[in-house]
PDB file of N, CA and C in Angstrom:
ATOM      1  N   UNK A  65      34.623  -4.451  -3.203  1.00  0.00           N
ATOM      2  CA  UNK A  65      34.239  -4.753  -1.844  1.00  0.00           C
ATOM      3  C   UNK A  65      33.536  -3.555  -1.204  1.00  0.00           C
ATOM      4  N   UNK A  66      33.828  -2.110  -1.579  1.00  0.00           N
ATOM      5  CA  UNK A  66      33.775  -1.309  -0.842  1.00  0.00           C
ATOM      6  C   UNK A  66      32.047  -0.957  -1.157  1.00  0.00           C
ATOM      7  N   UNK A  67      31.555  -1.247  -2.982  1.00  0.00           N
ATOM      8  CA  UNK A  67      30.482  -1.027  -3.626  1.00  0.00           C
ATOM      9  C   UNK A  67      29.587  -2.326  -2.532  1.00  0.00           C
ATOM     10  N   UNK A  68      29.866  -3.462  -2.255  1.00  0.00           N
ATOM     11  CA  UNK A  68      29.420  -4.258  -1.582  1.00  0.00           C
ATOM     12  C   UNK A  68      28.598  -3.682  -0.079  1.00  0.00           C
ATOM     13  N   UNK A  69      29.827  -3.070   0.073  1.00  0.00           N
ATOM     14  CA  UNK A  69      29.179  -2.831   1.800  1.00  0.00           C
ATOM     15  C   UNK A  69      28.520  -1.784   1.593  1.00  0.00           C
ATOM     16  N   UNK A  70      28.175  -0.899   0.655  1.00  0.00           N
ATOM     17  CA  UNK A  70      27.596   0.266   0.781  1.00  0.00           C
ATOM     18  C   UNK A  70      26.151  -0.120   0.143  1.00  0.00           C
ATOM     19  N   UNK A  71      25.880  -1.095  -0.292  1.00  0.00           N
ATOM     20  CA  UNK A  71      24.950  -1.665  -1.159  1.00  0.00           C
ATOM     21  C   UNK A  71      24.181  -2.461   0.283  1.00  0.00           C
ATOM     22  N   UNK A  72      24.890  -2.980   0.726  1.00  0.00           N
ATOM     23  CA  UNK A  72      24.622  -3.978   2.391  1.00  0.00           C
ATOM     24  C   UNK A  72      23.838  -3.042   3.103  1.00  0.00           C
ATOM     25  N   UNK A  73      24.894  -2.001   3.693  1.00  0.00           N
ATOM     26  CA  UNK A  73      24.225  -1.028   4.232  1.00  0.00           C
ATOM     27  C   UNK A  73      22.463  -0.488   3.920  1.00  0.00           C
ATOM     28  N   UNK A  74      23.079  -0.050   2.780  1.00  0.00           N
ATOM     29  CA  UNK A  74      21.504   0.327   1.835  1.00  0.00           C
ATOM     30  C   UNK A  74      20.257  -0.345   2.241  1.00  0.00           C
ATOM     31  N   UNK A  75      20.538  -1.415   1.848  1.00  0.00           N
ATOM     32  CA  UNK A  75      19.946  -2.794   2.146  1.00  0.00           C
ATOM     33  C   UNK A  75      18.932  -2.637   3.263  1.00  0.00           C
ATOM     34  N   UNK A  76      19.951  -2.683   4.530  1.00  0.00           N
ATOM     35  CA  UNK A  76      19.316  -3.036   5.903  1.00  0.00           C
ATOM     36  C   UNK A  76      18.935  -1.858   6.539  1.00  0.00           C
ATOM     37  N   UNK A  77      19.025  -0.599   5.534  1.00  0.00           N
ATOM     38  CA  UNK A  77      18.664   0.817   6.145  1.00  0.00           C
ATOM     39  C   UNK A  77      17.250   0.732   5.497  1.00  0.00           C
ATOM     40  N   UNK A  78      16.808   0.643   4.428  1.00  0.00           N
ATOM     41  CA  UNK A  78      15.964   0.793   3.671  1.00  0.00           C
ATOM     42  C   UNK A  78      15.165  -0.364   3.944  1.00  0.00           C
ATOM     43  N   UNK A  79      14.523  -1.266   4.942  1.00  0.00           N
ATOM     44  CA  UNK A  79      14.224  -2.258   5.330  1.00  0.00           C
ATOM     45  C   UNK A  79      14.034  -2.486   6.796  1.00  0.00           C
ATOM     46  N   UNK A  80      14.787  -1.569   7.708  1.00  0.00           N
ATOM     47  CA  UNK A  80      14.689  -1.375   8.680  1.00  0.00           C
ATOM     48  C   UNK A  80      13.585  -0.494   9.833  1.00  0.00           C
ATOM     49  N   UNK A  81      12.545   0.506   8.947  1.00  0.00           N
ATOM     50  CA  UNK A  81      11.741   1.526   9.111  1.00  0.00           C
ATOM     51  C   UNK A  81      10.534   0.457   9.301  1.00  0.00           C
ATOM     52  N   UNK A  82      10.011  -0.054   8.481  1.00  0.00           N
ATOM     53  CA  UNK A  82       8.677  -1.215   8.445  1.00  0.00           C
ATOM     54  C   UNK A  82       7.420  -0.322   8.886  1.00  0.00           C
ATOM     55  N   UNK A  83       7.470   0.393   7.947  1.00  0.00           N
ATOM     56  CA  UNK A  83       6.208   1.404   8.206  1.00  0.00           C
ATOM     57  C   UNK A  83       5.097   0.045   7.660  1.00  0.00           C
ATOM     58  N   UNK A  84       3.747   0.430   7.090  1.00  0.00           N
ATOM     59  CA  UNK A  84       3.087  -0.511   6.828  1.00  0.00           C
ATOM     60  C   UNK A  84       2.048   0.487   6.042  1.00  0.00           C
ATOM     61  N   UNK A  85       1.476  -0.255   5.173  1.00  0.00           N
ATOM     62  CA  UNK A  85       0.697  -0.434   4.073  1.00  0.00           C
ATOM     63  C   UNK A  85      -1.084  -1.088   4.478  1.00  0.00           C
ATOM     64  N   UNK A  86      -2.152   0.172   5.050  1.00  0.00           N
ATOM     65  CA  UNK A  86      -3.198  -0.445   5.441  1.00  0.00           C
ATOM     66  C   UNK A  86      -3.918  -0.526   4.869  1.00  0.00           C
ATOM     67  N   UNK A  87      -4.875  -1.623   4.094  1.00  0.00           N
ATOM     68  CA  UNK A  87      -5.775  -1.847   3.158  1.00  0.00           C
ATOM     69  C   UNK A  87      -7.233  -1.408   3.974  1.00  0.00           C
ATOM     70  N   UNK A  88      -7.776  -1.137   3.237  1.00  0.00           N
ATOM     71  CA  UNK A  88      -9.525  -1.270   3.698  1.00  0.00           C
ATOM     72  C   UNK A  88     -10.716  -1.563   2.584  1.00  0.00           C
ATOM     73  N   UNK A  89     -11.518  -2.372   2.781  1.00  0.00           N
ATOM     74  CA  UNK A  89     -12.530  -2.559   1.705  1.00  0.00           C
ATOM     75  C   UNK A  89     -13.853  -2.752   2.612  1.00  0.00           C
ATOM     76  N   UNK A  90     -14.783  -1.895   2.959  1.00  0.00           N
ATOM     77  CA  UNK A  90     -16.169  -2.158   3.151  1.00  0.00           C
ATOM     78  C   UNK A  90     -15.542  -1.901   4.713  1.00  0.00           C
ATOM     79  N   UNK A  91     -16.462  -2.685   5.481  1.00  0.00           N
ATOM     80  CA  UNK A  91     -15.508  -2.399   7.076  1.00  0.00           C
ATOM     81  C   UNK A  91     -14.050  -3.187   7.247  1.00  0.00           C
ATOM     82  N   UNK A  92     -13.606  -4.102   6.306  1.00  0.00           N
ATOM     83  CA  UNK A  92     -12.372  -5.171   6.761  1.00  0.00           C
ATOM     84  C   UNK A  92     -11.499  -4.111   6.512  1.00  0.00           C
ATOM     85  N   UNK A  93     -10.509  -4.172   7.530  1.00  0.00           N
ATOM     86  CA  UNK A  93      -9.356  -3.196   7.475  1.00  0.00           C
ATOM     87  C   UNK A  93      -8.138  -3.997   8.084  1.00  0.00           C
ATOM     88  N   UNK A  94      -7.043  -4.569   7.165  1.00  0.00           N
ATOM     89  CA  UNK A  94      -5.951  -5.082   7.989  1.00  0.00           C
ATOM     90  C   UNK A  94      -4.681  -4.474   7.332  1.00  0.00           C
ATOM     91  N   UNK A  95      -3.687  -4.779   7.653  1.00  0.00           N
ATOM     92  CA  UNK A  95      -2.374  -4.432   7.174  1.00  0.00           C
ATOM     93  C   UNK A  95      -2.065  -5.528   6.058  1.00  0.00           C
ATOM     94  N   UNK A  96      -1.528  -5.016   4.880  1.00  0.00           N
ATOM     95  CA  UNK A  96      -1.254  -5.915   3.794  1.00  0.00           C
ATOM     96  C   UNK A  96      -2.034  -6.557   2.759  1.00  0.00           C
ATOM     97  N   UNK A  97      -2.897  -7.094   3.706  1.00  0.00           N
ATOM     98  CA  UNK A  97      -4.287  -7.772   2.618  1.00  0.00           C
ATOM     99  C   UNK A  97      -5.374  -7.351   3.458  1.00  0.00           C
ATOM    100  N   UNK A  98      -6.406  -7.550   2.545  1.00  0.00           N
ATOM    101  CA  UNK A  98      -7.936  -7.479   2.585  1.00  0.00           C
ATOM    102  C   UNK A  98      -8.823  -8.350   1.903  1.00  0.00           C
ATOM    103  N   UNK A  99      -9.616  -9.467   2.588  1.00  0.00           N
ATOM    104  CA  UNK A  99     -10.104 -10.038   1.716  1.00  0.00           C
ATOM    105  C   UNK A  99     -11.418 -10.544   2.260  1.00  0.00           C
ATOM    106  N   UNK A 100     -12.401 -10.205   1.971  1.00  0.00           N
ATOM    107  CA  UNK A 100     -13.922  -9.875   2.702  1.00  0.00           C
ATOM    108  C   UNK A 100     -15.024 -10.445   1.679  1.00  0.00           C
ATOM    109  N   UNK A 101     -16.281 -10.583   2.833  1.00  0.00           N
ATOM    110  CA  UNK A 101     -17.192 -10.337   1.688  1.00  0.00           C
ATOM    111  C   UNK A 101     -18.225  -9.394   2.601  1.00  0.00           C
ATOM    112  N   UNK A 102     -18.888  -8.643   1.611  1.00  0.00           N
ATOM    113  CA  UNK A 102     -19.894  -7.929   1.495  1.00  0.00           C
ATOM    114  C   UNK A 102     -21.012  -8.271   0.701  1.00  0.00           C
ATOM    115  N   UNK A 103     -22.137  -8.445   1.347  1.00  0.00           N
ATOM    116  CA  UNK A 103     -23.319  -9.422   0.514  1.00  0.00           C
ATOM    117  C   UNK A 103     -24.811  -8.723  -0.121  1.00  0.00           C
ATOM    118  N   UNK A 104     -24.220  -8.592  -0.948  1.00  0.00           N
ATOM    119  CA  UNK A 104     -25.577  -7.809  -2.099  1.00  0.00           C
ATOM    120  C   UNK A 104     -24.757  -6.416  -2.640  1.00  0.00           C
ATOM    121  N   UNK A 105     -23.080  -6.137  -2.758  1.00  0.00           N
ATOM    122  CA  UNK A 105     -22.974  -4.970  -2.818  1.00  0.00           C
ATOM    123  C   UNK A 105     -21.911  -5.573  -4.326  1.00  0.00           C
ATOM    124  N   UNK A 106     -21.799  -4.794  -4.830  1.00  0.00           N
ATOM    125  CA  UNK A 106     -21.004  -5.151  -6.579  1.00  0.00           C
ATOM    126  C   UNK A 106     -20.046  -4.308  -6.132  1.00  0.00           C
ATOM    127  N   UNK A 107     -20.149  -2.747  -5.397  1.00  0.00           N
ATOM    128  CA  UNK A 107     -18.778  -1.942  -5.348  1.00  0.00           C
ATOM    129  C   UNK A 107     -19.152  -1.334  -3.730  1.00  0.00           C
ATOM    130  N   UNK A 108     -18.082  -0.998  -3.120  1.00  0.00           N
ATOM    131  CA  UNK A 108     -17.512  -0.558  -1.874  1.00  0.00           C
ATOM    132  C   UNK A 108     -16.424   0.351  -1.756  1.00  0.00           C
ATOM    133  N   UNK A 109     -16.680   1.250  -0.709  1.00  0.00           N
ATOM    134  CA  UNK A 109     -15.440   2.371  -0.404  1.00  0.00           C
ATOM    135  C   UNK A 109     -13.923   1.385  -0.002  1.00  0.00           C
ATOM    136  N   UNK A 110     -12.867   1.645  -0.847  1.00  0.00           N
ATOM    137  CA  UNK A 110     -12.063   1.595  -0.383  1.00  0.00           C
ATOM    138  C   UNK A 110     -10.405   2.316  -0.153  1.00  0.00           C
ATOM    139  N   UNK A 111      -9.997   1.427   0.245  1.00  0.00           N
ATOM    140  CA  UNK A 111      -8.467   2.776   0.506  1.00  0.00           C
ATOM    141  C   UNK A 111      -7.075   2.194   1.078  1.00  0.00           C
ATOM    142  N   UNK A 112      -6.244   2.495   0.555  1.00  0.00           N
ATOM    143  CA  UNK A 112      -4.720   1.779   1.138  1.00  0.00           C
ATOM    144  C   UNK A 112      -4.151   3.097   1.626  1.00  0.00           C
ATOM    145  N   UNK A 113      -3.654   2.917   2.448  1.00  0.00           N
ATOM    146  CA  UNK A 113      -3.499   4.096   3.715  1.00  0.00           C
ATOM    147  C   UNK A 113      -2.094   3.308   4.497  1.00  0.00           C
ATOM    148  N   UNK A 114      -0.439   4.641   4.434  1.00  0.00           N
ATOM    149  CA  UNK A 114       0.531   4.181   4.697  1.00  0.00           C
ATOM    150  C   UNK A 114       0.158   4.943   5.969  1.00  0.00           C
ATOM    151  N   UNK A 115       0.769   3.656   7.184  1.00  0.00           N
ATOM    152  CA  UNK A 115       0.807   4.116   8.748  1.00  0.00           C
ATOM    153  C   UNK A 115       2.522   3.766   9.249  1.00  0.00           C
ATOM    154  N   UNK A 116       2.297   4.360  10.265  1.00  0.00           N
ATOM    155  CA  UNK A 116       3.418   3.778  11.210  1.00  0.00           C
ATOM    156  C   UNK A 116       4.720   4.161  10.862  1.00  0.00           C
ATOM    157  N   UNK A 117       5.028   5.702   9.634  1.00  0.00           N
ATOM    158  CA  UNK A 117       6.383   6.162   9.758  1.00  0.00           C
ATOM    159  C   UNK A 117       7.017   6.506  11.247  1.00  0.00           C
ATOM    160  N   UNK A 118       8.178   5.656  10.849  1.00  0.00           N
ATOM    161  CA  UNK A 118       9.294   6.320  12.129  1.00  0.00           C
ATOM    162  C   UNK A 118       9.895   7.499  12.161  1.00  0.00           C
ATOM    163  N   UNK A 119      10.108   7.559  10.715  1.00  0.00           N
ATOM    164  CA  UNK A 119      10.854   9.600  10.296  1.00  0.00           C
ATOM    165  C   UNK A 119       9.748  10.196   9.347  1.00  0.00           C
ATOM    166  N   UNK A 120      10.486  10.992   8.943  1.00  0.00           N
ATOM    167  CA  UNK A 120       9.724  12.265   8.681  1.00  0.00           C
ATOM    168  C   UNK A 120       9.719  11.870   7.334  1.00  0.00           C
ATOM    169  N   UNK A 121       8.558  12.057   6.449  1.00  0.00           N
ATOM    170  CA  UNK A 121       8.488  11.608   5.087  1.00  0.00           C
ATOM    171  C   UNK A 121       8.415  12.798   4.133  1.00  0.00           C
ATOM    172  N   UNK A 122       9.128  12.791   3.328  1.00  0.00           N
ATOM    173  CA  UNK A 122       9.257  13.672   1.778  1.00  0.00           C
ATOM    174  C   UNK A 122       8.079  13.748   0.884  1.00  0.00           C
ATOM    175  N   UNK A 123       8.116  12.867   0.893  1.00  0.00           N
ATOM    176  CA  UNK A 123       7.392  12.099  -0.703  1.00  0.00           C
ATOM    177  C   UNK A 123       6.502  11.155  -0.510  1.00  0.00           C
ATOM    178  N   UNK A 124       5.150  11.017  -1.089  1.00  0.00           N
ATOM    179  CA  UNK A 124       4.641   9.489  -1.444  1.00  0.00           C
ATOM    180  C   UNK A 124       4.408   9.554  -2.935  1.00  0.00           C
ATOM    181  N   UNK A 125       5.017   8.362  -3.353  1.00  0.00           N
ATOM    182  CA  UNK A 125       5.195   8.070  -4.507  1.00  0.00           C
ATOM    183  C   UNK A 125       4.175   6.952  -5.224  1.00  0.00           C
ATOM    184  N   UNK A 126       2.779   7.088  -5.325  1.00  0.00           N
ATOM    185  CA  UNK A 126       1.980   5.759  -5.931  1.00  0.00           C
ATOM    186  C   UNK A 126       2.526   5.502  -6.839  1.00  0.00           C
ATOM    187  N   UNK A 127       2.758   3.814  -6.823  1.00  0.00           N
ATOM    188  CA  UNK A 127       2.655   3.497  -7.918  1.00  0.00           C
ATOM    189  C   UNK A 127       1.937   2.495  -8.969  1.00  0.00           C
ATOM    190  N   UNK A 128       0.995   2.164  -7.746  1.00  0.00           N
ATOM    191  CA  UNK A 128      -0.078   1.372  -8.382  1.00  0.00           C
ATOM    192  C   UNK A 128      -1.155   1.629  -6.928  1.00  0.00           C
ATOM    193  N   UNK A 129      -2.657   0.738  -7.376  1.00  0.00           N
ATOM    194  CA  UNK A 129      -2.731   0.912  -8.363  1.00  0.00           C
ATOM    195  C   UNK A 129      -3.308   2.471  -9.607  1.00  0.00           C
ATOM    196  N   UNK A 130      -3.842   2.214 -10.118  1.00  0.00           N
ATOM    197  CA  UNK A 130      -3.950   3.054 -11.182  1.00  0.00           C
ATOM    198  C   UNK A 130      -4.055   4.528 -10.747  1.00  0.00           C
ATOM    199  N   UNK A 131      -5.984   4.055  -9.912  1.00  0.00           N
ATOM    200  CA  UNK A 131      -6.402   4.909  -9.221  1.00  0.00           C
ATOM    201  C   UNK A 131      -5.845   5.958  -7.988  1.00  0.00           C
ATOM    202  N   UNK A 132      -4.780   5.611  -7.611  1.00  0.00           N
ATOM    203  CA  UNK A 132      -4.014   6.283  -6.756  1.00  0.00           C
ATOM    204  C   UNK A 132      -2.656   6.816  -7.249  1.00  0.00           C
ATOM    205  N   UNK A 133      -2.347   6.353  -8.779  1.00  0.00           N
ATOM    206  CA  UNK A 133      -1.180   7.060  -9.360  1.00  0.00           C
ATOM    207  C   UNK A 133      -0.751   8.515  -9.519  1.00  0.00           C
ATOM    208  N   UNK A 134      -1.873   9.279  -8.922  1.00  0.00           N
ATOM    209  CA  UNK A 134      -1.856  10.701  -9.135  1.00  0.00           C
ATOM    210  C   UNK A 134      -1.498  11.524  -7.586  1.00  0.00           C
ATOM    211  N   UNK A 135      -1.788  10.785  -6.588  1.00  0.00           N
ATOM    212  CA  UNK A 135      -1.535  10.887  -5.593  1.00  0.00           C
ATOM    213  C   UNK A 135      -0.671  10.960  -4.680  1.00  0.00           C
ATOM    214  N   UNK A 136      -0.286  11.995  -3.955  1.00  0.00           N
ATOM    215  CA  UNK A 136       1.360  12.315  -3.304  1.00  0.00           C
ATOM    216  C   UNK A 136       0.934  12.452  -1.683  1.00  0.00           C
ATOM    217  N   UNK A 137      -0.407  11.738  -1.327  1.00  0.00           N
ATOM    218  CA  UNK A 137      -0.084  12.004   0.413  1.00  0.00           C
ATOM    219  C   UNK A 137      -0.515  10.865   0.778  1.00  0.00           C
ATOM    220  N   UNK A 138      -0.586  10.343   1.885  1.00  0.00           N
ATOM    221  CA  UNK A 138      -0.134   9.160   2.737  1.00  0.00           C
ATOM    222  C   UNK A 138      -1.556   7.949   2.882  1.00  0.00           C
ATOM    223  N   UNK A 139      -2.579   8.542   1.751  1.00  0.00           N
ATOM    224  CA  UNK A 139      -3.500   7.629   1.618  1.00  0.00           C
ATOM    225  C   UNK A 139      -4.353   8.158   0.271  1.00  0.00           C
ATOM    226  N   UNK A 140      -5.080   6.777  -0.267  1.00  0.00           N
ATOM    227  CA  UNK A 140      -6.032   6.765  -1.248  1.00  0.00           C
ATOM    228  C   UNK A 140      -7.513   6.093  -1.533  1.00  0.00           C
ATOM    229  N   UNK A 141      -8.357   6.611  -1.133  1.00  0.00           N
ATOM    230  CA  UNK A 141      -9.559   5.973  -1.289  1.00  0.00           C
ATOM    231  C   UNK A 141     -10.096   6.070  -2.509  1.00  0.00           C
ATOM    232  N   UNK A 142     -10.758   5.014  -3.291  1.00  0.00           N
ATOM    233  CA  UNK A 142     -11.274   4.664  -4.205  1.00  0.00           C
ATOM    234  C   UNK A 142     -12.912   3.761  -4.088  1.00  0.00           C
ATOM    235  N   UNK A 143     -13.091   3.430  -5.238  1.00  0.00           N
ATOM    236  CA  UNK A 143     -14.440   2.642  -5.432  1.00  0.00           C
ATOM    237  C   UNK A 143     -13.886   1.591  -5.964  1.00  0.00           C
ATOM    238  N   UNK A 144     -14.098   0.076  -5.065  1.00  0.00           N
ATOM    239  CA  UNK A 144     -13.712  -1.133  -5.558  1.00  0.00           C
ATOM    240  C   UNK A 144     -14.967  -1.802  -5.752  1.00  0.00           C
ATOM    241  N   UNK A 145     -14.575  -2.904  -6.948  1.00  0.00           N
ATOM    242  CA  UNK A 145     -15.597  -3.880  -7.639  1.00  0.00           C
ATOM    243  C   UNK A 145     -15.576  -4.838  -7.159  1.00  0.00           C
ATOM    244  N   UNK A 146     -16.466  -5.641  -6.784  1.00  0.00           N
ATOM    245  CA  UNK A 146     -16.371  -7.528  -6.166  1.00  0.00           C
ATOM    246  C   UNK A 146     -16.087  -7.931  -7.354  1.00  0.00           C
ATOM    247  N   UNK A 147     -15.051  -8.985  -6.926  1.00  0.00           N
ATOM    248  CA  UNK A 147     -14.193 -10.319  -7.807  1.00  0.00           C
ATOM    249  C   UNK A 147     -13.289  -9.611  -8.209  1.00  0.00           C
ATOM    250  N   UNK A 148     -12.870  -8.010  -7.840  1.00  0.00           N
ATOM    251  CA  UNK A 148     -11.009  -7.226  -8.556  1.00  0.00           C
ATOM    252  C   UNK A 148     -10.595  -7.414  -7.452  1.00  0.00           C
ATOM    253  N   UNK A 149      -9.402  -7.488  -7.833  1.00  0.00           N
ATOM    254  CA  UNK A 149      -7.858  -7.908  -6.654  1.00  0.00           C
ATOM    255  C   UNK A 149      -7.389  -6.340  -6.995  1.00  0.00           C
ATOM    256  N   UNK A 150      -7.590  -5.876  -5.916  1.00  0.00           N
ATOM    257  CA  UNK A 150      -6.168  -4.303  -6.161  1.00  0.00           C
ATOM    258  C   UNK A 150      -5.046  -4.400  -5.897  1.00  0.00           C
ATOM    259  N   UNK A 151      -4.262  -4.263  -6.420  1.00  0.00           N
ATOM    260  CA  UNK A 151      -2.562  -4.013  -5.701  1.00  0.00           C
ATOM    261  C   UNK A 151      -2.225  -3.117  -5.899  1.00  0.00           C
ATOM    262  N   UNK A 152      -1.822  -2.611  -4.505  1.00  0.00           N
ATOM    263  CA  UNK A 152      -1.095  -1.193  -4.031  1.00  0.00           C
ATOM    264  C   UNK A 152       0.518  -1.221  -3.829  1.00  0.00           C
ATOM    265  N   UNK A 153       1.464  -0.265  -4.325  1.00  0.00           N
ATOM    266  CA  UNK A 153       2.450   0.002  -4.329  1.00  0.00           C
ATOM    267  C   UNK A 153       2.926   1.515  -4.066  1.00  0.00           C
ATOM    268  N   UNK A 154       3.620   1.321  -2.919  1.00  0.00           N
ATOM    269  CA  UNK A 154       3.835   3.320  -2.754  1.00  0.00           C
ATOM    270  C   UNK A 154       5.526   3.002  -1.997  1.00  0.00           C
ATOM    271  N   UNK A 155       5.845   3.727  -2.971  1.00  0.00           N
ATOM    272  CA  UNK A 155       7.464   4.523  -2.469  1.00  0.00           C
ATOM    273  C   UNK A 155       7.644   5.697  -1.497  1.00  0.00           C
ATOM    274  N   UNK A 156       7.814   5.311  -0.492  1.00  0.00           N
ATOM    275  CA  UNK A 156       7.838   6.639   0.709  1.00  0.00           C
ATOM    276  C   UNK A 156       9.469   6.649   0.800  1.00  0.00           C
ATOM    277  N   UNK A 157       9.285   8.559   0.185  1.00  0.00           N
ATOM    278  CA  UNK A 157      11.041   8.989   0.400  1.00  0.00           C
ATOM    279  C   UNK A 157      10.833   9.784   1.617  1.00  0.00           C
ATOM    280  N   UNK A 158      11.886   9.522   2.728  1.00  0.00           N
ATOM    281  CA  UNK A 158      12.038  10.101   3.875  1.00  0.00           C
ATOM    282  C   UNK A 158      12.984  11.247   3.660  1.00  0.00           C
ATOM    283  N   UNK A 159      12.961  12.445   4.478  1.00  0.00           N
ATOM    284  CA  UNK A 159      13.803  13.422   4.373  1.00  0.00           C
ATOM    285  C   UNK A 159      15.105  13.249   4.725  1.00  0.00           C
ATOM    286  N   UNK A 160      15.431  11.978   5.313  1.00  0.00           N
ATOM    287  CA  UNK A 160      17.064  11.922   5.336  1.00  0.00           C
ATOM    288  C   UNK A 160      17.399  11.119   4.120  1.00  0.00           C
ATOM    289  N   UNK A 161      16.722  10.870   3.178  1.00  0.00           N
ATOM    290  CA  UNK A 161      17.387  10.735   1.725  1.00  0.00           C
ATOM    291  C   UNK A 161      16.780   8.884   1.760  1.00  0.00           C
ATOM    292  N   UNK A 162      16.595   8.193   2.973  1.00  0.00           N
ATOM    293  CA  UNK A 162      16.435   6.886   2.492  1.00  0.00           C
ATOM    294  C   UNK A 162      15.084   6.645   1.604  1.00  0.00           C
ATOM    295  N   UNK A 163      14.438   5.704   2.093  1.00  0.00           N
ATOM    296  CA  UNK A 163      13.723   5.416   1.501  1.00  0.00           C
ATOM    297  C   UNK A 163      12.564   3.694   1.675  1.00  0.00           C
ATOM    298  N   UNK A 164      11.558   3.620   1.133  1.00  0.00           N
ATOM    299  CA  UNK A 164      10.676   2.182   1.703  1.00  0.00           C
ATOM    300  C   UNK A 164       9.971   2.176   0.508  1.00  0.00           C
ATOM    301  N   UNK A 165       9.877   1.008  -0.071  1.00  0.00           N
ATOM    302  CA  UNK A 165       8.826   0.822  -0.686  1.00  0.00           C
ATOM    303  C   UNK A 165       7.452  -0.702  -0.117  1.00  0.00           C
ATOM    304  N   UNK A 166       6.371   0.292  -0.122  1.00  0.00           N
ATOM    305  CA  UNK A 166       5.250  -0.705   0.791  1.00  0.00           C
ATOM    306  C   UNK A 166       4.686  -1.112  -0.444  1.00  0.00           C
ATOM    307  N   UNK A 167       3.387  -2.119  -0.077  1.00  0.00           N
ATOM    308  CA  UNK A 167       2.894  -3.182  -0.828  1.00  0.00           C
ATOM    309  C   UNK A 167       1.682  -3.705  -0.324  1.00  0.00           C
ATOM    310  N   UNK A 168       0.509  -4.094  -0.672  1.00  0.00           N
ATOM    311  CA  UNK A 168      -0.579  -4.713  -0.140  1.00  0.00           C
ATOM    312  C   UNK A 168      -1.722  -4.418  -1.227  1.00  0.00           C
ATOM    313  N   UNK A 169      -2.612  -5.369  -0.835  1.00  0.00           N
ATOM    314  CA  UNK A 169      -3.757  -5.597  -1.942  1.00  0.00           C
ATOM    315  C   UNK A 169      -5.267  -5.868  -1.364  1.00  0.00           C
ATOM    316  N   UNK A 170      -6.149  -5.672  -1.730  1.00  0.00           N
ATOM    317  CA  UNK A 170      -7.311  -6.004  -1.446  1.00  0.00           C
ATOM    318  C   UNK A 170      -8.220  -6.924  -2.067  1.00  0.00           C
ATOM    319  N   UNK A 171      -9.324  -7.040  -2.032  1.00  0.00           N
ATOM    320  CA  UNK A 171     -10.785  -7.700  -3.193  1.00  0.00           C
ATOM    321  C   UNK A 171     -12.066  -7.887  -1.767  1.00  0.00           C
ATOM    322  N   UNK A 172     -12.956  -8.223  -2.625  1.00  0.00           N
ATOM    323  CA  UNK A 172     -14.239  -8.109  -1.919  1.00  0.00           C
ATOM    324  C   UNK A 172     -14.944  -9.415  -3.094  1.00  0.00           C
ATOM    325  N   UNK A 173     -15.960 -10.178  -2.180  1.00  0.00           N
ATOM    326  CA  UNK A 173     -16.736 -10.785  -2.970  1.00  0.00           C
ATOM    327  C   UNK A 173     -18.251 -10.557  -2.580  1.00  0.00           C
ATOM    328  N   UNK A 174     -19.369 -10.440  -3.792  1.00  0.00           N
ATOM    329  CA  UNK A 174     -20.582  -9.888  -3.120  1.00  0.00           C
ATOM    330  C   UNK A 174     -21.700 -10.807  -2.757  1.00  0.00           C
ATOM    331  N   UNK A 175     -21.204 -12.232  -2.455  1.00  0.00           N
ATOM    332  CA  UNK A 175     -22.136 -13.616  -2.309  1.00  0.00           C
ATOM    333  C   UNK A 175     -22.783 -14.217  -3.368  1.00  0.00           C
ATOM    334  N   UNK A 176     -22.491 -13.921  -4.741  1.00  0.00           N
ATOM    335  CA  UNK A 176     -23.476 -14.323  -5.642  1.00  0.00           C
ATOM    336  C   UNK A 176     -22.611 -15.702  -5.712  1.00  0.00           C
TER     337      UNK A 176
END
């Protein structure tokens, strides 16, 4: 019971922060997804960019996608292809030990 409530706890601590995960591809910029078109372009600047911590952050942890796996601060811009779906994944450890993991994805299509 006791592994229960401390697991509960966990739970609703680690869930409770709702920082957010901002996509961008070409000018479309929203929270979570991105899904645009840009017309005559095959690739575009883009970038998933964590906003809106409430505490103080430790760590960013990419873990997808690829292009941002090397990366430990609070955003990543890349070069995206029309017709790829990106998915972004980043683990933000806060200095009081909790923790968030964000999520969001992009794509672009170029009108053909």
């Amino acid at each position: 019971m006791k592994k229960l409530l401390m697991l509960s706890a966990l739970l609703l601590s680690s869930s409770a922060f709702a920082a957010d995960l901002r996509c961008t591809v070409g000018g479309d910029s929203q929270i979570g997804y991105c899904d645009t078109m840009i017309w005559g372009k095959r690739t575009a600047p883009a970038s998933f960019k964590v906003e809106n911590t409430t505490k103080a952050v430790s760590q960013y942890i990419w873990q997808s996608p690829s292009v941002c796996k090397s990366k430990t601060t609070a955003s990543c811009a890349f070069t995206a292809y029309s017709f790829v779906e990106y998915s972004a994944s980043v683990l933000v450890l806060y200095t009081d030990g909790t923790y968030e993991n964000l999520n969001a994805s992009l794509r672009f299509e170029d009108g053909r």
